[in-house]
């Protein structure tokens, strides 16, 4: 199983979102149902002097039924609102998966950066040890003009190298723990490959046009906002329903006992309707309608701001990738070869007793630092591309990044 798949499967947020969607769909059905009818049972017109149910002809035992009918189309709209709210969750889950992909990719690259820097320094430690041996041998034999300070300098650089390795191992352990939060501690302890996956080395210098950036409207976070706008629009319609009366239907049956002389009395039945009169709307209905309309406009504004932010971040990421490409190309094509030549020349001059030991060491250190910096730039470039993919997750139509590179 890939790292991304493991992180996604272990993400409880996705399960929580599914539960929320199911809950909202259940509430949608409930909101569309009529309110429960109300039943009343009582005694009417009971004489207080004797409490005799046969004394007065108006005395009766009653049972009534009342059914309230909500205003206008409010039941259907309330049901539709919950359904629209449930429709937000799939887009939020899609956005969450894209965010998980971005986050785990960054953590994987931090792990790769530390591991490769350690590997590079370990490979060069033998060279610095060799320089220390040469300096000590020359100082001991006095054949190369080596000085005591050269021996000390060589030992100092080896100590600094060990300290650098210790710091990198600390970063490596931190990266593994951070990645373990998403994929499990055991899998995070594995090593990664020596190369960045090809998907994160893609050339994006061409193929990205203004049309691509305009397509961020299909980003899942934007589509979730669109869904919320629909929810607010329904809220406006619900507020308009408050101007319509709320109806109720009632029926009542009254049982009357026999008269004192034994004569039967007819039972009674009542039926009717009731409604309220929403005529004082200035302080309630009007205000609520205005509030709903304001929230709708606020949600539309939030959509504009989100699109603007996504476009700006995508352009910024693309510009950073292009600058990093320039620097990486400069390091690989020019700077590193020149530094290697300088380091070789300085070491050759020192071995021929025609150069300074400190200069030879400085040249090797500069070359090593440049190689480590190249690793950092490559990791940063890949992380920026991962962020760019998230920002254009729909526009670029690129599948989710899957890392299958963890190995024993």
GROMACS .gro file of C-alpha atoms in nm:
model
  408
    1UNK     CA    1   0.000   0.000   0.000
    2UNK     CA    2   0.133   0.344  -0.093
    3UNK     CA    3   0.201   0.611   0.165
    4UNK     CA    4  -0.081   0.832   0.038
    5UNK     CA    5  -0.329   0.544   0.046
    6UNK     CA    6  -0.221   0.455   0.400
    7UNK     CA    7  -0.254   0.816   0.515
    8UNK     CA    8  -0.597   0.849   0.356
    9UNK     CA    9  -0.725   0.524   0.505
   10UNK     CA   10  -0.595   0.620   0.849
   11UNK     CA   11  -0.752   0.967   0.838
   12UNK     CA   12  -1.049   0.972   1.080
   13UNK     CA   13  -1.166   1.307   0.941
   14UNK     CA   14  -1.294   1.137   0.627
   15UNK     CA   15  -1.506   0.898   0.831
   16UNK     CA   16  -1.636   1.186   1.039
   17UNK     CA   17  -1.739   1.368   0.722
   18UNK     CA   18  -1.931   1.063   0.600
   19UNK     CA   19  -2.117   1.044   0.930
   20UNK     CA   20  -2.206   1.413   0.903
   21UNK     CA   21  -2.339   1.361   0.552
   22UNK     CA   22  -2.552   1.067   0.662
   23UNK     CA   23  -2.685   1.268   0.957
   24UNK     CA   24  -2.781   1.560   0.734
   25UNK     CA   25  -2.957   1.332   0.488
   26UNK     CA   26  -3.159   1.180   0.772
   27UNK     CA   27  -3.244   1.528   0.895
   28UNK     CA   28  -3.350   1.622   0.542
   29UNK     CA   29  -3.621   1.357   0.551
   30UNK     CA   30  -3.729   1.465   0.899
   31UNK     CA   31  -3.750   1.834   0.802
   32UNK     CA   32  -3.989   1.750   0.519
   33UNK     CA   33  -4.238   1.574   0.744
   34UNK     CA   34  -4.544   1.734   0.905
   35UNK     CA   35  -4.519   1.817   1.275
   36UNK     CA   36  -4.666   1.559   1.509
   37UNK     CA   37  -5.038   1.615   1.576
   38UNK     CA   38  -5.143   1.734   1.919
   39UNK     CA   39  -5.411   1.551   2.119
   40UNK     CA   40  -5.593   1.709   2.414
   41UNK     CA   41  -5.815   1.534   2.669
   42UNK     CA   42  -6.023   1.724   2.923
   43UNK     CA   43  -6.352   1.804   3.093
   44UNK     CA   44  -6.547   2.113   2.979
   45UNK     CA   45  -6.805   2.323   3.161
   46UNK     CA   46  -6.791   2.123   3.486
   47UNK     CA   47  -7.019   2.279   3.757
   48UNK     CA   48  -6.816   2.387   4.057
   49UNK     CA   49  -7.097   2.359   4.313
   50UNK     CA   50  -7.158   1.986   4.281
   51UNK     CA   51  -6.909   1.859   4.018
   52UNK     CA   52  -7.203   1.650   3.890
   53UNK     CA   53  -7.148   1.576   3.520
   54UNK     CA   54  -7.525   1.535   3.472
   55UNK     CA   55  -7.628   1.862   3.634
   56UNK     CA   56  -7.564   2.097   3.343
   57UNK     CA   57  -7.634   2.021   2.977
   58UNK     CA   58  -7.311   2.192   2.869
   59UNK     CA   59  -7.084   1.961   3.075
   60UNK     CA   60  -6.887   1.723   2.858
   61UNK     CA   61  -6.575   1.514   2.842
   62UNK     CA   62  -6.362   1.619   2.543
   63UNK     CA   63  -6.092   1.473   2.325
   64UNK     CA   64  -5.938   1.698   2.061
   65UNK     CA   65  -5.697   1.667   1.771
   66UNK     CA   66  -5.487   1.953   1.627
   67UNK     CA   67  -5.256   1.941   1.324
   68UNK     CA   68  -5.023   2.230   1.256
   69UNK     CA   69  -4.929   2.304   0.893
   70UNK     CA   70  -4.600   2.501   0.859
   71UNK     CA   71  -4.587   2.823   0.662
   72UNK     CA   72  -4.595   2.813   0.285
   73UNK     CA   73  -4.327   2.593   0.132
   74UNK     CA   74  -4.109   2.591   0.442
   75UNK     CA   75  -4.111   2.211   0.485
   76UNK     CA   76  -3.980   2.144   0.136
   77UNK     CA   77  -3.724   2.425   0.165
   78UNK     CA   78  -3.601   2.305   0.506
   79UNK     CA   79  -3.559   1.956   0.363
   80UNK     CA   80  -3.375   2.092   0.058
   81UNK     CA   81  -3.145   2.296   0.283
   82UNK     CA   82  -3.032   1.990   0.477
   83UNK     CA   83  -2.982   1.801   0.151
   84UNK     CA   84  -2.767   2.083   0.013
   85UNK     CA   85  -2.567   2.091   0.336
   86UNK     CA   86  -2.509   1.717   0.302
   87UNK     CA   87  -2.386   1.782  -0.053
   88UNK     CA   88  -2.102   1.994   0.086
   89UNK     CA   89  -1.935   1.696   0.254
   90UNK     CA   90  -1.821   1.508  -0.064
   91UNK     CA   91  -1.637   1.822  -0.180
   92UNK     CA   92  -1.485   1.868   0.164
   93UNK     CA   93  -1.365   1.507   0.158
   94UNK     CA   94  -1.218   1.557  -0.189
   95UNK     CA   95  -1.039   1.867  -0.064
   96UNK     CA   96  -0.922   1.681   0.245
   97UNK     CA   97  -0.770   1.401   0.036
   98UNK     CA   98  -0.584   1.661  -0.170
   99UNK     CA   99  -0.462   1.828   0.149
  100UNK     CA  100  -0.349   1.494   0.292
  101UNK     CA  101  -0.162   1.425  -0.032
  102UNK     CA  102   0.014   1.762  -0.007
  103UNK     CA  103   0.093   1.729   0.364
  104UNK     CA  104   0.224   1.372   0.346
  105UNK     CA  105   0.426   1.455   0.034
  106UNK     CA  106   0.595   1.741   0.221
  107UNK     CA  107   0.672   1.512   0.514
  108UNK     CA  108   0.808   1.243   0.282
  109UNK     CA  109   1.033   1.501   0.114
  110UNK     CA  110   1.159   1.625   0.451
  111UNK     CA  111   1.249   1.264   0.526
  112UNK     CA  112   1.418   1.227   0.187
  113UNK     CA  113   1.611   1.552   0.231
  114UNK     CA  114   1.753   1.448   0.568
  115UNK     CA  115   1.832   1.096   0.453
  116UNK     CA  116   2.009   1.207   0.135
  117UNK     CA  117   2.207   1.476   0.319
  118UNK     CA  118   2.323   1.213   0.569
  119UNK     CA  119   2.415   0.975   0.288
  120UNK     CA  120   2.614   1.248   0.109
  121UNK     CA  121   2.806   1.349   0.421
  122UNK     CA  122   2.876   0.986   0.509
  123UNK     CA  123   3.017   0.935   0.159
  124UNK     CA  124   3.245   1.240   0.201
  125UNK     CA  125   3.356   1.163   0.555
  126UNK     CA  126   3.617   0.921   0.422
  127UNK     CA  127   3.767   1.201   0.213
  128UNK     CA  128   3.798   1.431   0.514
  129UNK     CA  129   3.949   1.147   0.715
  130UNK     CA  130   4.196   1.096   0.433
  131UNK     CA  131   4.283   1.468   0.441
  132UNK     CA  132   4.341   1.441   0.816
  133UNK     CA  133   4.568   1.140   0.765
  134UNK     CA  134   4.765   1.323   0.494
  135UNK     CA  135   4.809   1.628   0.717
  136UNK     CA  136   4.921   1.418   1.013
  137UNK     CA  137   5.155   1.210   0.801
  138UNK     CA  138   5.308   1.523   0.648
  139UNK     CA  139   5.348   1.686   0.988
  140UNK     CA  140   5.505   1.373   1.136
  141UNK     CA  141   5.748   1.315   0.851
  142UNK     CA  142   5.807   1.685   0.780
  143UNK     CA  143   5.818   1.600   0.410
  144UNK     CA  144   5.519   1.809   0.291
  145UNK     CA  145   5.556   2.122   0.497
  146UNK     CA  146   5.250   2.036   0.704
  147UNK     CA  147   5.197   2.236   1.018
  148UNK     CA  148   5.040   2.147   1.348
  149UNK     CA  149   4.752   2.383   1.274
  150UNK     CA  150   4.676   2.176   0.961
  151UNK     CA  151   4.635   1.866   1.176
  152UNK     CA  152   4.414   2.057   1.419
  153UNK     CA  153   4.211   2.204   1.133
  154UNK     CA  154   4.153   1.858   0.984
  155UNK     CA  155   4.042   1.722   1.322
  156UNK     CA  156   3.813   2.023   1.374
  157UNK     CA  157   3.642   1.973   1.039
  158UNK     CA  158   3.582   1.606   1.117
  159UNK     CA  159   3.423   1.710   1.448
  160UNK     CA  160   3.204   1.962   1.269
  161UNK     CA  161   3.106   1.691   1.023
  162UNK     CA  162   3.000   1.465   1.311
  163UNK     CA  163   2.798   1.747   1.464
  164UNK     CA  164   2.629   1.809   1.130
  165UNK     CA  165   2.543   1.440   1.104
  166UNK     CA  166   2.397   1.447   1.454
  167UNK     CA  167   2.175   1.742   1.364
  168UNK     CA  168   2.062   1.570   1.044
  169UNK     CA  169   1.983   1.247   1.230
  170UNK     CA  170   1.771   1.456   1.470
  171UNK     CA  171   1.583   1.607   1.174
  172UNK     CA  172   1.544   1.259   1.026
  173UNK     CA  173   1.394   1.124   1.348
  174UNK     CA  174   1.155   1.421   1.369
  175UNK     CA  175   1.046   1.371   1.007
  176UNK     CA  176   0.979   1.003   1.069
  177UNK     CA  177   0.769   1.080   1.376
  178UNK     CA  178   0.573   1.346   1.185
  179UNK     CA  179   0.510   1.107   0.897
  180UNK     CA  180   0.421   0.830   1.140
  181UNK     CA  181   0.124   1.036   1.259
  182UNK     CA  182  -0.031   0.977   0.917
  183UNK     CA  183   0.084   0.629   0.813
  184UNK     CA  184   0.174   0.458   1.137
  185UNK     CA  185   0.497   0.464   1.335
  186UNK     CA  186   0.627   0.130   1.206
  187UNK     CA  187   0.599   0.215   0.838
  188UNK     CA  188   0.747   0.562   0.894
  189UNK     CA  189   1.066   0.404   1.031
  190UNK     CA  190   1.148   0.258   0.690
  191UNK     CA  191   1.389   0.424   0.452
  192UNK     CA  192   1.304   0.605   0.132
  193UNK     CA  193   1.461   0.572  -0.210
  194UNK     CA  194   1.754   0.785  -0.319
  195UNK     CA  195   1.551   0.961  -0.589
  196UNK     CA  196   1.242   1.178  -0.587
  197UNK     CA  197   0.943   1.014  -0.762
  198UNK     CA  198   0.919   1.126  -1.128
  199UNK     CA  199   0.575   1.279  -1.071
  200UNK     CA  200   0.741   1.547  -0.858
  201UNK     CA  201   1.013   1.616  -1.114
  202UNK     CA  202   0.768   1.717  -1.387
  203UNK     CA  203   0.859   2.019  -1.596
  204UNK     CA  204   0.590   2.283  -1.546
  205UNK     CA  205   0.763   2.565  -1.732
  206UNK     CA  206   0.513   2.524  -2.015
  207UNK     CA  207   0.158   2.402  -2.046
  208UNK     CA  208   0.011   2.625  -1.779
  209UNK     CA  209  -0.195   2.907  -1.921
  210UNK     CA  210  -0.439   3.164  -1.788
  211UNK     CA  211  -0.716   2.921  -1.877
  212UNK     CA  212  -0.563   2.676  -1.633
  213UNK     CA  213  -0.570   2.930  -1.352
  214UNK     CA  214  -0.927   3.025  -1.435
  215UNK     CA  215  -1.019   2.658  -1.391
  216UNK     CA  216  -0.958   2.678  -1.017
  217UNK     CA  217  -1.333   2.734  -0.990
  218UNK     CA  218  -1.350   2.354  -1.007
  219UNK     CA  219  -1.128   2.321  -0.701
  220UNK     CA  220  -1.314   2.117  -0.436
  221UNK     CA  221  -1.295   2.398  -0.181
  222UNK     CA  222  -1.460   2.631  -0.432
  223UNK     CA  223  -1.726   2.374  -0.517
  224UNK     CA  224  -1.796   2.334  -0.145
  225UNK     CA  225  -1.838   2.711  -0.124
  226UNK     CA  226  -2.076   2.699  -0.421
  227UNK     CA  227  -2.279   2.444  -0.231
  228UNK     CA  228  -2.286   2.669   0.075
  229UNK     CA  229  -2.408   2.955  -0.143
  230UNK     CA  230  -2.699   2.735  -0.248
  231UNK     CA  231  -2.768   2.669   0.120
  232UNK     CA  232  -2.777   3.042   0.193
  233UNK     CA  233  -3.005   3.100  -0.106
  234UNK     CA  234  -3.250   2.849   0.042
  235UNK     CA  235  -3.224   3.034   0.372
  236UNK     CA  236  -3.340   3.349   0.192
  237UNK     CA  237  -3.640   3.159   0.053
  238UNK     CA  238  -3.714   3.023   0.400
  239UNK     CA  239  -3.709   3.375   0.539
  240UNK     CA  240  -3.966   3.476   0.277
  241UNK     CA  241  -4.197   3.198   0.396
  242UNK     CA  242  -4.231   3.381   0.727
  243UNK     CA  243  -4.459   3.634   0.553
  244UNK     CA  244  -4.712   3.356   0.493
  245UNK     CA  245  -4.956   3.242   0.763
  246UNK     CA  246  -4.910   2.920   0.956
  247UNK     CA  247  -5.224   2.708   0.943
  248UNK     CA  248  -5.370   2.458   1.185
  249UNK     CA  249  -5.665   2.221   1.163
  250UNK     CA  250  -5.846   2.102   1.473
  251UNK     CA  251  -6.130   1.865   1.558
  252UNK     CA  252  -6.289   1.794   1.896
  253UNK     CA  253  -6.536   1.538   2.021
  254UNK     CA  254  -6.742   1.609   2.337
  255UNK     CA  255  -6.921   1.339   2.533
  256UNK     CA  256  -7.222   1.438   2.746
  257UNK     CA  257  -7.373   1.225   3.024
  258UNK     CA  258  -7.746   1.162   3.060
  259UNK     CA  259  -7.963   1.432   3.214
  260UNK     CA  260  -8.076   1.390   3.581
  261UNK     CA  261  -8.414   1.265   3.452
  262UNK     CA  262  -8.240   0.996   3.248
  263UNK     CA  263  -8.283   1.169   2.912
  264UNK     CA  264  -8.007   1.110   2.660
  265UNK     CA  265  -7.806   1.410   2.550
  266UNK     CA  266  -7.641   1.435   2.210
  267UNK     CA  267  -7.264   1.426   2.199
  268UNK     CA  268  -7.094   1.726   2.039
  269UNK     CA  269  -6.834   1.756   1.763
  270UNK     CA  270  -6.633   2.066   1.673
  271UNK     CA  271  -6.404   2.132   1.374
  272UNK     CA  272  -6.221   2.437   1.250
  273UNK     CA  273  -5.904   2.593   1.120
  274UNK     CA  274  -5.668   2.850   1.263
  275UNK     CA  275  -5.395   3.073   1.128
  276UNK     CA  276  -5.175   3.354   1.244
  277UNK     CA  277  -5.155   3.698   1.088
  278UNK     CA  278  -4.795   3.803   1.003
  279UNK     CA  279  -4.881   4.170   0.969
  280UNK     CA  280  -4.621   4.325   1.200
  281UNK     CA  281  -4.322   4.231   0.986
  282UNK     CA  282  -4.095   4.529   1.039
  283UNK     CA  283  -3.912   4.402   1.346
  284UNK     CA  284  -3.907   4.029   1.272
  285UNK     CA  285  -3.968   3.900   0.918
  286UNK     CA  286  -3.806   4.195   0.742
  287UNK     CA  287  -3.499   4.177   0.964
  288UNK     CA  288  -3.455   3.806   0.921
  289UNK     CA  289  -3.493   3.833   0.545
  290UNK     CA  290  -3.233   4.110   0.536
  291UNK     CA  291  -2.998   3.902   0.753
  292UNK     CA  292  -3.035   3.598   0.525
  293UNK     CA  293  -2.972   3.810   0.216
  294UNK     CA  294  -2.662   3.960   0.380
  295UNK     CA  295  -2.525   3.615   0.464
  296UNK     CA  296  -2.581   3.507   0.105
  297UNK     CA  297  -2.381   3.803  -0.023
  298UNK     CA  298  -2.109   3.733   0.234
  299UNK     CA  299  -2.082   3.374   0.111
  300UNK     CA  300  -2.054   3.496  -0.248
  301UNK     CA  301  -1.778   3.736  -0.142
  302UNK     CA  302  -1.599   3.452   0.035
  303UNK     CA  303  -1.607   3.257  -0.291
  304UNK     CA  304  -1.445   3.546  -0.479
  305UNK     CA  305  -1.175   3.575  -0.212
  306UNK     CA  306  -1.106   3.200  -0.218
  307UNK     CA  307  -1.067   3.198  -0.595
  308UNK     CA  308  -0.839   3.500  -0.580
  309UNK     CA  309  -0.628   3.337  -0.308
  310UNK     CA  310  -0.597   3.007  -0.498
  311UNK     CA  311  -0.492   3.184  -0.816
  312UNK     CA  312  -0.236   3.398  -0.634
  313UNK     CA  313  -0.087   3.100  -0.450
  314UNK     CA  314  -0.075   2.893  -0.770
  315UNK     CA  315   0.104   3.172  -0.960
  316UNK     CA  316   0.343   3.221  -0.670
  317UNK     CA  317   0.419   2.848  -0.656
  318UNK     CA  318   0.477   2.834  -1.031
  319UNK     CA  319   0.712   3.133  -1.017
  320UNK     CA  320   0.905   2.973  -0.731
  321UNK     CA  321   0.936   2.647  -0.924
  322UNK     CA  322   1.075   2.834  -1.224
  323UNK     CA  323   1.334   3.015  -1.009
  324UNK     CA  324   1.433   2.691  -0.837
  325UNK     CA  325   1.467   2.525  -1.178
  326UNK     CA  326   1.710   2.801  -1.278
  327UNK     CA  327   1.915   2.756  -0.962
  328UNK     CA  328   1.917   2.376  -0.982
  329UNK     CA  329   2.029   2.393  -1.344
  330UNK     CA  330   2.303   2.641  -1.250
  331UNK     CA  331   2.427   2.416  -0.970
  332UNK     CA  332   2.422   2.099  -1.180
  333UNK     CA  333   2.564   2.243  -1.502
  334UNK     CA  334   2.812   2.502  -1.377
  335UNK     CA  335   2.863   2.558  -1.006
  336UNK     CA  336   2.920   2.200  -0.885
  337UNK     CA  337   3.161   2.107  -1.169
  338UNK     CA  338   3.359   2.425  -1.102
  339UNK     CA  339   3.370   2.356  -0.728
  340UNK     CA  340   3.486   2.001  -0.792
  341UNK     CA  341   3.764   2.129  -1.018
  342UNK     CA  342   3.866   2.384  -0.756
  343UNK     CA  343   3.869   2.124  -0.479
  344UNK     CA  344   4.076   1.882  -0.688
  345UNK     CA  345   4.317   2.158  -0.785
  346UNK     CA  346   4.358   2.276  -0.425
  347UNK     CA  347   4.421   1.922  -0.301
  348UNK     CA  348   4.670   1.854  -0.583
  349UNK     CA  349   4.856   2.178  -0.505
  350UNK     CA  350   4.873   2.086  -0.137
  351UNK     CA  351   4.998   1.735  -0.214
  352UNK     CA  352   5.270   1.890  -0.432
  353UNK     CA  353   5.364   2.118  -0.142
  354UNK     CA  354   5.247   2.416  -0.349
  355UNK     CA  355   4.923   2.503  -0.171
  356UNK     CA  356   4.763   2.578   0.162
  357UNK     CA  357   4.593   2.301   0.357
  358UNK     CA  358   4.320   2.535   0.481
  359UNK     CA  359   4.236   2.627   0.121
  360UNK     CA  360   4.211   2.259   0.025
  361UNK     CA  361   3.976   2.192   0.317
  362UNK     CA  362   3.768   2.501   0.245
  363UNK     CA  363   3.726   2.393  -0.115
  364UNK     CA  364   3.604   2.048  -0.012
  365UNK     CA  365   3.367   2.196   0.247
  366UNK     CA  366   3.227   2.441  -0.009
  367UNK     CA  367   3.170   2.158  -0.254
  368UNK     CA  368   2.996   1.950   0.013
  369UNK     CA  369   2.779   2.245   0.120
  370UNK     CA  370   2.678   2.308  -0.240
  371UNK     CA  371   2.579   1.944  -0.286
  372UNK     CA  372   2.372   1.952   0.033
  373UNK     CA  373   2.213   2.279  -0.078
  374UNK     CA  374   2.126   2.117  -0.411
  375UNK     CA  375   1.944   1.840  -0.223
  376UNK     CA  376   1.755   2.102  -0.025
  377UNK     CA  377   1.660   2.291  -0.341
  378UNK     CA  378   1.538   1.973  -0.510
  379UNK     CA  379   1.326   1.890  -0.205
  380UNK     CA  380   1.190   2.244  -0.192
  381UNK     CA  381   1.111   2.234  -0.562
  382UNK     CA  382   0.925   1.906  -0.523
  383UNK     CA  383   0.734   2.038  -0.219
  384UNK     CA  384   0.635   2.350  -0.412
  385UNK     CA  385   0.517   2.136  -0.703
  386UNK     CA  386   0.310   1.926  -0.460
  387UNK     CA  387   0.148   2.246  -0.333
  388UNK     CA  388   0.092   2.362  -0.690
  389UNK     CA  389  -0.081   2.032  -0.766
  390UNK     CA  390  -0.308   2.081  -0.467
  391UNK     CA  391  -0.396   2.436  -0.572
  392UNK     CA  392  -0.480   2.316  -0.925
  393UNK     CA  393  -0.608   1.973  -0.823
  394UNK     CA  394  -0.907   1.996  -1.057
  395UNK     CA  395  -0.768   2.232  -1.318
  396UNK     CA  396  -0.462   2.022  -1.397
  397UNK     CA  397  -0.652   1.691  -1.388
  398UNK     CA  398  -0.352   1.520  -1.231
  399UNK     CA  399  -0.413   1.207  -1.019
  400UNK     CA  400  -0.330   1.212  -0.651
  401UNK     CA  401   0.040   1.166  -0.579
  402UNK     CA  402   0.110   0.811  -0.464
  403UNK     CA  403   0.437   0.723  -0.292
  404UNK     CA  404   0.535   0.359  -0.315
  405UNK     CA  405   0.898   0.433  -0.244
  406UNK     CA  406   0.926   0.322   0.117
  407UNK     CA  407   1.151   0.021   0.152
  408UNK     CA  408   1.337  -0.173   0.417
   0.00000   0.00000   0.00000
